[in-house]
């Protein structure tokens, strides 16, 4: 039996597994011992990677819709020709920007890079990723505060911390290995800031039951308290940061006076929290979607960064303002997808960067766009305004997952040509397309993924592809070859070629990976960037900013702050409750196209959309366990849910898992002004029992 080590392509932890393979069949999946992320542990999703595409998989060949609306199989060459002919005709008539793509954080770095090359450089499209729904806030926060989108930590910091503060993060469900590592750390105080008594809050030492979307006020109040009491690291501030004086002045107005009224947290608790941060020797802050998905999300993320920096909790073991990523290759998409930024974290607007990349790719610099893509929401708006006529979706299911998802359906109905590239032809999005391009799952792919702590890990083809099966890489390459272009794509022939190009683009940048040997990555412990050519790898856990050097022009971390904005809407008599949404259970993954293949998850998950309601509220509304309720949102939509009574949600709030299409029917089209990330987690609704 052959043992092949590869990486899990669900969440951003990037656990490694040993796949035992015989006669092109996976016999056993075992978490890799000694791998720095998961060291012999894993969650149910990774353990069932062998189930991928066994029950529902795709046809090997592409599908095209006939006049009657039924899919018909065609050859790959026909599919590539159709793709290119239709896209080029539309672009000819309406301009290059009348075609767009929306991609993902769930394909390999090499695939992302090639897609960026084909879609943006060659075809001149706009193209964004579903990472806009997820990480865009952290990206902007990092760029502005640190000068580069580089999350500072290594996961080992969880074990080295004496005070671990989760903000809008539920790792018990969403990042199980993070929680495992918290449990390994016996000497820490764990705090969870969440409006809901999430699985993580329930298992923490302290639950801060904050009112939804008031984190910024809490964080500014904490900063003010720490400054007033001189519980800060003056030396660090003076040496390594800039504009602390402005920040100090700014937070003066955020006092204990009205903190309880505004955030729902008692003064005593706020004080206790400030004291805990002060007394902690190694304090780490970990945030995810409860922060990133909000109407003032970037500033909230930066308030966390400010708090960590002013208390000297950055660049040292067990510290950090640490944003956890979501999807397996969110980090790859952030630096190598050629969408919002140019390869290697470079800038489209910088002529020297464009020339450098053109030189590496051996193309005319004029081919490289001079600015980043328009964001996801503007692509959807552009379709609805009739400016964008063709859309290509890769490895995401936006008919289900996009905020206010009926808007997305409306957009699809407006398109002249709609292409979906997925594992399955029956996702909510795939079934609406004109042309379906099937890819094999990651167990048949080659390339790399970059995890939440910047660790590059090898995707090894565990199984061989069957006849006519193509990976996303092969599909992009096929489209590239069908294009009428002078670029032969000769330097992009294989995933390894793409990796070598990206390595060159990364040279001298904070995400430098010129020291990584593609072949040696297989079966290794992975490598965190930066890792420069000729550098010795002394440790397999490395963090950034250990020397206090940031990537800003001044080399200092910037304090960034702003007045607190009005909430986009307030609870009214008509819409008195706040509708929050997020992950349901460990086994469930987003729109559930993949985890429906997993028997254990299928058996244990509910098939119908459900919502958590506080028992007291339920009683007031005469709602009993498992009653059907109708939820009406301020966005004009109403959907039916099954009521689950639970005191984990507060009396004026509801919580719905995102794994059911009903949830995003109700979410708003509200975005952070800087990151354009949807504010999924806050919308005002009403709920009523549906008469039997
Ligand atoms: N099992 C499983 N794991 C996953 C995923 C999955 O689908 N299933 N998806 C992956 C992806 S892509 C991502 S991005 C991550 C997401 O990981 P998380 O962000 O940890 O997950 P969520 O459940 O979206 O949200 C976290 C918490 O934010 C809270 N929250 C809501 N509003 C606020 C607020 O105003 N303030 C604060 N402080 N908290 C708030 C919610 O109540 C929720 O408990 O998970 C990854 N892991
Ligand atoms: N209300 C609410 N909505 C949310 C969120 C929330 O917290 N609240 N969270 C948001 C977040 S953080 C995220 S990341 C998004 C996720 O939203 P989506 O990206 O829409 O969710 P997935 O179900 O992961 O969709 C991935 C698709 O890619 C396909 N796929 C998987 N692997 C491959 C591959 O190798 N190649 C190809 N071509 N296809 C593949 C799968 O079959 C699936 O259809 O949801 C967002 N939506
Ligand atoms: S924790 Fe994340 S990376 Fe690890 S096995 Fe589970 S889904 Fe995969
Ligand atoms: Mo995400």
mmCIF file of N, CA, C and O and ligand atoms in Angstrom, residues 134 326-327 583 590, ligand 4:
data_model
loop_
_atom_site.group_PDB
_atom_site.id
_atom_site.type_symbol
_atom_site.label_atom_id
_atom_site.label_comp_id
_atom_site.label_asym_id
_atom_site.label_seq_id
_atom_site.Cartn_x
_atom_site.Cartn_y
_atom_site.Cartn_z
ATOM 1 N N UNK A 134 -15.405 37.173 3.299
ATOM 2 C CA UNK A 134 -14.754 36.443 4.384
ATOM 3 C C UNK A 134 -13.557 37.206 4.931
ATOM 4 O O UNK A 134 -13.548 37.655 6.073
ATOM 5 N N UNK A 326 -10.495 31.564 6.723
ATOM 6 C CA UNK A 326 -11.610 30.617 6.699
ATOM 7 C C UNK A 326 -11.372 29.414 5.810
ATOM 8 O O UNK A 326 -11.284 28.273 6.267
ATOM 9 N N UNK A 327 -11.250 29.685 4.503
ATOM 10 C CA UNK A 327 -11.129 28.591 3.549
ATOM 11 C C UNK A 327 -9.674 28.142 3.431
ATOM 12 O O UNK A 327 -8.749 28.888 3.729
ATOM 13 N N UNK A 583 -21.655 29.501 11.324
ATOM 14 C CA UNK A 583 -21.496 28.056 11.156
ATOM 15 C C UNK A 583 -22.417 27.286 12.115
ATOM 16 O O UNK A 583 -22.648 27.724 13.245
ATOM 17 N N UNK A 590 -20.335 25.270 4.722
ATOM 18 C CA UNK A 590 -20.989 26.282 3.874
ATOM 19 C C UNK A 590 -22.305 25.808 3.256
ATOM 20 O O UNK A 590 -23.244 25.497 3.962
HETATM 21 MO MO1 LIG B 4 -15.074 32.223 4.916
#
